[in-house]
Coordinates of C-alpha atoms and ligand atoms in Angstrom, one line a residue:
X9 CA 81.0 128.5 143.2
X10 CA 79.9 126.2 140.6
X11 CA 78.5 122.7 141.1
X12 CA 81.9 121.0 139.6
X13 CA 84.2 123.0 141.5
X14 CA 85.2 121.6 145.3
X15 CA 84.8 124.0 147.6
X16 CA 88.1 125.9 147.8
X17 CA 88.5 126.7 152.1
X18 CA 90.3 128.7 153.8
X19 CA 93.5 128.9 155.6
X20 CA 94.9 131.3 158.3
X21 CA 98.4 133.2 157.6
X22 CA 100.6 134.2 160.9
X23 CA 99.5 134.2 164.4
X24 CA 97.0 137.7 164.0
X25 CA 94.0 135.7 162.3
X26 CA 94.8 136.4 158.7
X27 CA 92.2 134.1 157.1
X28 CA 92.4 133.7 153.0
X29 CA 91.7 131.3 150.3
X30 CA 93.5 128.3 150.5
X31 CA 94.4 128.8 147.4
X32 CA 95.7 132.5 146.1
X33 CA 95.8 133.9 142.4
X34 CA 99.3 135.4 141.5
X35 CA 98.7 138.0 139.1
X36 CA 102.1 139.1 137.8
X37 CA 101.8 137.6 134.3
X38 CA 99.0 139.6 134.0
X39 CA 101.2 142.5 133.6
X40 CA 105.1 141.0 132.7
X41 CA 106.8 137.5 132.1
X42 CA 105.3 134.9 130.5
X43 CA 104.3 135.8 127.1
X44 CA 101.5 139.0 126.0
X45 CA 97.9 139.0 128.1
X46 CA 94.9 140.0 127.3
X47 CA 93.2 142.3 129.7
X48 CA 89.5 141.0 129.1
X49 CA 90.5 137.4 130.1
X50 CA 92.8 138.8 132.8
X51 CA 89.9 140.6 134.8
X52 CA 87.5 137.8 133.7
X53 CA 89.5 135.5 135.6
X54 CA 90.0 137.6 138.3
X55 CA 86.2 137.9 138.5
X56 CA 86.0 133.8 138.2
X57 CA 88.9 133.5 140.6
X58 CA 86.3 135.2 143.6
X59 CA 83.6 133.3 142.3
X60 CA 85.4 130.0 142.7
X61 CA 86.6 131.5 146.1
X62 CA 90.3 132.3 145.1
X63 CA 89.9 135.7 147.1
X64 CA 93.5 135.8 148.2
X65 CA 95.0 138.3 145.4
X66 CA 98.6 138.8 145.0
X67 CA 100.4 141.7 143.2
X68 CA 103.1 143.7 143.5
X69 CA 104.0 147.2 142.5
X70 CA 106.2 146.2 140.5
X71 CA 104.7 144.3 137.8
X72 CA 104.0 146.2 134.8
X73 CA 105.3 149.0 136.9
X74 CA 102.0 149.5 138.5
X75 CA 99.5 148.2 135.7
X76 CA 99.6 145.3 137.8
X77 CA 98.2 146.7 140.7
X78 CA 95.5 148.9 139.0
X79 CA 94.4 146.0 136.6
X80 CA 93.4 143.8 140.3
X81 CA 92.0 147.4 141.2
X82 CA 89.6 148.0 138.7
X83 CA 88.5 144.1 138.8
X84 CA 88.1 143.6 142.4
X85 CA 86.1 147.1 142.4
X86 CA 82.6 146.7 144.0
X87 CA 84.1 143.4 145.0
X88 CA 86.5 144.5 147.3
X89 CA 85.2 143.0 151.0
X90 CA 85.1 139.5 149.5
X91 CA 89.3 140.2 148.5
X92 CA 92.2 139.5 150.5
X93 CA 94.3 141.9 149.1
X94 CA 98.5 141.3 149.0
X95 CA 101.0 143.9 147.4
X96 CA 104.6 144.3 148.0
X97 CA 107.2 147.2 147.8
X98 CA 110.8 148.0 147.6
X99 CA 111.6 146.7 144.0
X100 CA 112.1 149.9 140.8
X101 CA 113.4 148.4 137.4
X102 CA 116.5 150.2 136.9
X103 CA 118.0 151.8 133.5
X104 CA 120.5 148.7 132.9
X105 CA 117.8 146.1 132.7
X106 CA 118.4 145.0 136.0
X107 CA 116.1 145.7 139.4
X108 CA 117.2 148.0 141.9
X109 CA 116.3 147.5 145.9
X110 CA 114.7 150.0 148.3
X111 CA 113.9 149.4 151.8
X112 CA 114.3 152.9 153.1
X113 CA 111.6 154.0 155.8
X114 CA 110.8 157.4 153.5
X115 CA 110.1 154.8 150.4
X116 CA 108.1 152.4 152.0
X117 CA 105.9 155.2 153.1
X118 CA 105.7 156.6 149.6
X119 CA 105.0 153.0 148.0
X120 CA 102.6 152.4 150.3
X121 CA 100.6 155.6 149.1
X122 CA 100.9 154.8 145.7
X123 CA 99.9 151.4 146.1
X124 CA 97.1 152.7 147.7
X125 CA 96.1 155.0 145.3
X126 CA 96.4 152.4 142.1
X127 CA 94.5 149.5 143.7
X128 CA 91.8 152.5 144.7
X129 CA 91.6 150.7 148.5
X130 CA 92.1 152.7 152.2
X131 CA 94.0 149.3 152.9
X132 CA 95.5 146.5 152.0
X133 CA 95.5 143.1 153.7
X134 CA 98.9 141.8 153.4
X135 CA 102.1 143.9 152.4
X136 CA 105.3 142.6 151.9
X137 CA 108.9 143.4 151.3
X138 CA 109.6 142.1 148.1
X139 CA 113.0 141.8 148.5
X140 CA 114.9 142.5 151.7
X141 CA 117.6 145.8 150.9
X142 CA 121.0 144.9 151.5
X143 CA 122.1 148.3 152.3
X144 CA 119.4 149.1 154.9
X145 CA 118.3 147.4 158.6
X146 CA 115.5 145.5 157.8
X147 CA 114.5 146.7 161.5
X148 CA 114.6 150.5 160.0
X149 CA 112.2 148.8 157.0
X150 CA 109.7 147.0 159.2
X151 CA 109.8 149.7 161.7
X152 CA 108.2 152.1 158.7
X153 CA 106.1 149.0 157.7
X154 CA 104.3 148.8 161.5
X155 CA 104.0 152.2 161.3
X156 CA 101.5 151.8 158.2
X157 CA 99.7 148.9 160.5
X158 CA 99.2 151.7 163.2
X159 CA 97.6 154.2 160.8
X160 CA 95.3 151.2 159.5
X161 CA 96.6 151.5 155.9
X162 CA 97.8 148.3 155.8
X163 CA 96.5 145.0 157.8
X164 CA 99.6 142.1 158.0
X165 CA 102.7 142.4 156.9
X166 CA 105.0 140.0 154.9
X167 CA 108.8 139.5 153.8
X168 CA 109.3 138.0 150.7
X169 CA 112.6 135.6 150.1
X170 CA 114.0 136.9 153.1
X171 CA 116.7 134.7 154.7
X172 CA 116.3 133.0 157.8
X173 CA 118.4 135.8 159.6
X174 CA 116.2 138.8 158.6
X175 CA 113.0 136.6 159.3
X176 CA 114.2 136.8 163.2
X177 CA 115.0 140.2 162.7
X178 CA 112.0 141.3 161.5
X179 CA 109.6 139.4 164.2
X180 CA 111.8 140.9 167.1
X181 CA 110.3 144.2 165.7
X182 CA 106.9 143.3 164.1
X183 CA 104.9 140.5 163.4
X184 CA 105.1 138.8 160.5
X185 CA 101.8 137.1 158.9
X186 CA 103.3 135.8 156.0
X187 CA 106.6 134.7 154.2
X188 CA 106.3 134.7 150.1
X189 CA 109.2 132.1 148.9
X190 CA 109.8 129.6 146.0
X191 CA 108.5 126.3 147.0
X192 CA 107.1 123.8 144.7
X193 CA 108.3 120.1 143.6
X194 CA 111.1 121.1 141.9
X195 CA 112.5 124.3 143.9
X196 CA 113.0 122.9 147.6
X197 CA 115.8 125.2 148.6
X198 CA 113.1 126.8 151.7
X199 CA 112.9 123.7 153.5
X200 CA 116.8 123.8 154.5
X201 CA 116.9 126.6 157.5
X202 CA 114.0 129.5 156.4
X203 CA 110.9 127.0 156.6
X204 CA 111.6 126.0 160.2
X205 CA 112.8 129.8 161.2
X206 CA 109.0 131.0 159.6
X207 CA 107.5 127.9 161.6
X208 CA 108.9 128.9 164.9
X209 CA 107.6 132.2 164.8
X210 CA 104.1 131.2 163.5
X211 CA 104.7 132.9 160.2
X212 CA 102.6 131.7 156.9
X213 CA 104.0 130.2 154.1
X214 CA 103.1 131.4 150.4
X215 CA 104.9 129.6 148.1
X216 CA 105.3 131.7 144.6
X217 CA 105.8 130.2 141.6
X218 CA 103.9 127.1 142.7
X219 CA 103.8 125.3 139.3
X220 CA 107.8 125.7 138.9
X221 CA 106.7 128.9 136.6
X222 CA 104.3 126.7 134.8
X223 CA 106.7 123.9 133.6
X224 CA 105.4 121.4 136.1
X225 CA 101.9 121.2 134.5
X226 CA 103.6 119.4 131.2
X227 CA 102.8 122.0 128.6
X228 CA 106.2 123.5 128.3
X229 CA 108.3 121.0 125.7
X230 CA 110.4 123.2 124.2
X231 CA 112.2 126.8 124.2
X232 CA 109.5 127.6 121.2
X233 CA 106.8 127.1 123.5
X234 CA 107.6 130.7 124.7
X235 CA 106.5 133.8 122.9
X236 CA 109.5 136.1 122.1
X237 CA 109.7 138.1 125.0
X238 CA 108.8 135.4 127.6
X239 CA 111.4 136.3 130.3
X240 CA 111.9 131.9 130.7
X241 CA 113.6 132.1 127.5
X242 CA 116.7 133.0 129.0
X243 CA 115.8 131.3 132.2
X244 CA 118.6 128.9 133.8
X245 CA 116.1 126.3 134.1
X246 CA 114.7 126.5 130.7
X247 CA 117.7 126.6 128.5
X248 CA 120.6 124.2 126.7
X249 CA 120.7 120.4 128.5
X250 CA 118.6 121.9 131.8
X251 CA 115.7 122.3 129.7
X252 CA 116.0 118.2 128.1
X253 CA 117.1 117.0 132.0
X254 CA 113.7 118.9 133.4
X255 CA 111.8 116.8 131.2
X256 CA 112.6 113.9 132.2
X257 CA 111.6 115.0 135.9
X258 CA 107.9 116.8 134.5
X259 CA 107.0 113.7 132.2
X260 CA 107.7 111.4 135.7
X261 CA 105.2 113.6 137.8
X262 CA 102.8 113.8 134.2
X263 CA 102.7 109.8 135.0
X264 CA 101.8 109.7 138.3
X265 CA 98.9 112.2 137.3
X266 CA 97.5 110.0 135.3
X267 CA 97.4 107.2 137.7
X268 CA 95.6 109.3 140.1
X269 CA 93.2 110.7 137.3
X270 CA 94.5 114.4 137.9
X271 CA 96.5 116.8 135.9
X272 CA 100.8 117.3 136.2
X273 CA 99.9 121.1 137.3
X274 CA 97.2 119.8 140.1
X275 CA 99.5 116.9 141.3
X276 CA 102.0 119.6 141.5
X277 CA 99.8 122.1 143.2
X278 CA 98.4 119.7 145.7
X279 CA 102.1 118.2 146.6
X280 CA 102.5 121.8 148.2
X281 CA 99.2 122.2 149.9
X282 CA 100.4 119.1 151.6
X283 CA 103.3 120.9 153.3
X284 CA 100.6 122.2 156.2
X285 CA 97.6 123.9 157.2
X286 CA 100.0 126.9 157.4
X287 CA 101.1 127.5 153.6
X288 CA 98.9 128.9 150.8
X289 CA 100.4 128.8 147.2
X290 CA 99.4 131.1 144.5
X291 CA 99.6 129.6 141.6
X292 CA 99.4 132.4 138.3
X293 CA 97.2 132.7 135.2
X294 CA 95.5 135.1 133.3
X295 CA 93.5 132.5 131.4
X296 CA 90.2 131.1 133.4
X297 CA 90.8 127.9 131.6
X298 CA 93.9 127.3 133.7
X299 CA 92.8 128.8 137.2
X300 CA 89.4 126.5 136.7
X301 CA 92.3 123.0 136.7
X302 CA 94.7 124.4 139.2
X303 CA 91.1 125.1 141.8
X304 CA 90.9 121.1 140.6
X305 CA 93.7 120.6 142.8
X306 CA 92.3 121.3 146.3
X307 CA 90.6 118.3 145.7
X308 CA 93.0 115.9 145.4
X309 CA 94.4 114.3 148.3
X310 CA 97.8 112.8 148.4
X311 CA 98.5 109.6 150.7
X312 CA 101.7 108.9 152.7
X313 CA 102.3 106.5 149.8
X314 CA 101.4 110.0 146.9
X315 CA 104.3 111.7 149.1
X316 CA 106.3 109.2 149.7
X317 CA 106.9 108.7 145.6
X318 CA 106.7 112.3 144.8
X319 CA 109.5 113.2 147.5
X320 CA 111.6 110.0 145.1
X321 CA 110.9 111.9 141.5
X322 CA 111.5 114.8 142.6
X323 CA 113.9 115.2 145.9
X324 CA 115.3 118.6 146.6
X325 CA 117.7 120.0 144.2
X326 CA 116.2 117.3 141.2
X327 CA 116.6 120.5 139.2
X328 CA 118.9 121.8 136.6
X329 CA 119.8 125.1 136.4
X330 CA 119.7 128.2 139.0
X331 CA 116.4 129.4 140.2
X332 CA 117.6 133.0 138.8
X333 CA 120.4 133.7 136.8
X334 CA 121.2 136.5 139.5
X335 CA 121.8 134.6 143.1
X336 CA 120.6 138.1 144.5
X337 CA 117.5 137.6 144.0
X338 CA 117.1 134.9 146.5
X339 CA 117.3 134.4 150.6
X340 CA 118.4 138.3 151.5
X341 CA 120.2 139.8 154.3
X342 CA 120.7 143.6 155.2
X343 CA 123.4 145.3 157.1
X344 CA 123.2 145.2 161.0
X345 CA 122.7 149.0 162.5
X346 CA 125.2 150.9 163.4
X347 CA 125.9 151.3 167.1
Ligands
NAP422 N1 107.7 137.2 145.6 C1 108.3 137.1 144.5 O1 109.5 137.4 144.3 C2 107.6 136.4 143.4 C3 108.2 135.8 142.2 C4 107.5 135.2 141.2 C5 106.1 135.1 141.3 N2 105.5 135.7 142.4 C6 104.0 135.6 142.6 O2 103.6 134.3 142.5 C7 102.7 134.1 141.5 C8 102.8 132.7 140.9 O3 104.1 132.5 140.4 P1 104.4 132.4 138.8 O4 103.3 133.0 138.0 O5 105.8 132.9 138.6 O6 104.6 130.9 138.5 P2 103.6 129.6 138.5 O7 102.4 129.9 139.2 O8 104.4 128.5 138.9 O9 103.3 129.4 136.9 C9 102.7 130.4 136.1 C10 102.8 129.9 134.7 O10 102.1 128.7 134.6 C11 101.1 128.8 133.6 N3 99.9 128.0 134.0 C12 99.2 128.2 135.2 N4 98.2 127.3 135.3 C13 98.4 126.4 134.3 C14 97.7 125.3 133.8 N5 96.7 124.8 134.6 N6 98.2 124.6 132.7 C15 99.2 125.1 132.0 N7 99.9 126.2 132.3 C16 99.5 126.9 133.5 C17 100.8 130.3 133.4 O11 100.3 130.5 132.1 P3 99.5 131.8 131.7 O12 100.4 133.0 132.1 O13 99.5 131.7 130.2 O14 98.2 131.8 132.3 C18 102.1 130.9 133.7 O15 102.9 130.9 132.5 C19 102.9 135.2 140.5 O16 101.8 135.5 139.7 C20 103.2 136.4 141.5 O17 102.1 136.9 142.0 C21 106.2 136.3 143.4

């Protein structure tokens, strides 16, 4: 912790005492997305992330098809008791560009290992479904995922954009520290039914994709702010009139900013560590220019007033364009078992 940077906190995820950061570092782009990183800077900021107190670390075996998870490995190595570590399973990019979904007890065992193996931990804090298998009971998935809780290879477990139905399923068999979903000021879709079902069970909220995938913090003004292989190129949101009508919404919240003497990205960031005590966003970067502003943002408190004008620019579904081009992707539901 430097002089300059507020203290960061801590916040506790699900009912079992899962105490992290109160703000996380997602380290996907790291590995895949948004544009070519470096991996000195990317391990430099993870390094600068724990020493700002950004210890809650979240990968997935899926991005960069496991560089992800060996980058935070190596970086967090000698480090690892001050980590809270988070990885998911159950999503394999497919031949036809597309992802395909596996939540079968046999594979989470197996993903679990590798996981294991590539972070070079005996366990892992938090591990979550990344996306819930519509051809499998989530209670056969979460069944195999307690199972790893009872051999102490993993700590808490999580669903990611599960839908309100599998969130009840899932607690009936274990408990559930944390919920990864889309929330931020312009993707508002959780607070309809899954926010309340994750409330009522004591579940966590980690909101992914925090700064709406970096748009909200103003520095995206056109499609040729993306390098060629930036995956928002052909993003709903980022593309033909969306993009212009997005704007208009990002240049209102870059106002407000300035009247309270903060960045867009940190207004942004501290709209949604307003939603409670009980949600913890993790905002990505591999740059530790951009980590150091969004840590900026625990400091800045928002009034009833802040809110009140926030929830007018940007009131839920202010966006244009589909979250994903693929409504598959989002809210997901499995088969019941057979009798
Ligand atoms: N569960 C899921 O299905 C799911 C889906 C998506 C993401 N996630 C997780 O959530 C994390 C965060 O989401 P995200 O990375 O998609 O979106 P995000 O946090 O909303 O935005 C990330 C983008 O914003 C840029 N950025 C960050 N801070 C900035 C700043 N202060 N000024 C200007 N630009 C800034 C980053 O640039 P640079 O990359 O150049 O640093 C990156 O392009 C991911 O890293 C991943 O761990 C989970």
């Amino acid at each position: 912790m430097t002089s300059a940077s507020p203290p960061v906190g801590t916040r506790t995820l699900g009912r079992d005492g899962l105490t992290v950061s109160a703000l996380g570092l997602g380290c996907m782009g790291m590995s895949q997305m948004y544009g070519a990183a470096d991996r000195d800077e990317s391990v430099a900021t993870l390094h600068r992330a724990l020493d700002l107190g950004v210890t809650f670390l979240d990968t997935s075996d899926v991005y960069g098809d496991g560089h992800n998870e060996e980058l935070v490995g190596d970086a967090i190595r000698g480090r690892r008791g001050e980590v809270q570590l988070a990885t998911k399973f159950s999503l394999r990019r497919n031949d036809h560009g597309g992802m395909d979904i596996d939540g079968r007890p046999e594979n989470v065992r197996a993903c679990a290992e590798a996981s294991l193996r590539r972070l070079g931990v005996d366990v892992i804090d938090l591990y979550y479904q990344h996306r819930v298998d519509p051809r499998v009971p989530i209670e056969d998935t979460v069944g195999a995922m307690a199972e790893l809780v009872q051999q102490g290879k993993v700590r808490h477990l999580g669903l990611s954009e599960a839908s309100a139905a599998s969130v009840r399923r899932a607690v009936a068999v274990h408990p559930i520290a944390a919920l990864q979903s889309e929330w931020s000021l312009w993707t508002r879709d959780l607070e309809g039914e899954v926010l309340g079902v994750a409330r009522e069970h004591g579940i966590g909220v980690v909101p992914f994709s925090p700064l709406g995938r970096g748009f909200l913090t103003g520095a995206i003004r056109g499609p040729e702010d993306f390098a060629e292989d930036d995956w928002r190129r052909t993003h709903p949101r980022f593309t033909g009139e969306a993009f212009a009508a997005n704007l208009r919404l990002v240049d209102a919240v870059r106002a407000m900013a300035g009247e309270r003497g903060c960045t867009a990205g940190q207004l942004a960031l501290a709209w949604v560590l307003a939603q409670g005590g009980d949600v913890v966003p993790i905002p990505g970067t591999k740059r530790r220019s951009y980590l150091e502003e969004n840590v900026g943002a625990v400091a800045v408190e928002l009034s009833a007033e802040d809110l009140r004008r926030l929830g007018e620019i940007a009131p839920p579904g202010v966006a244009q364009g589909g979250r994903y081009a693929d409504s598959s992707y989002a809210y997901g539901d499995s088969p019941e078992r057979a009798a």
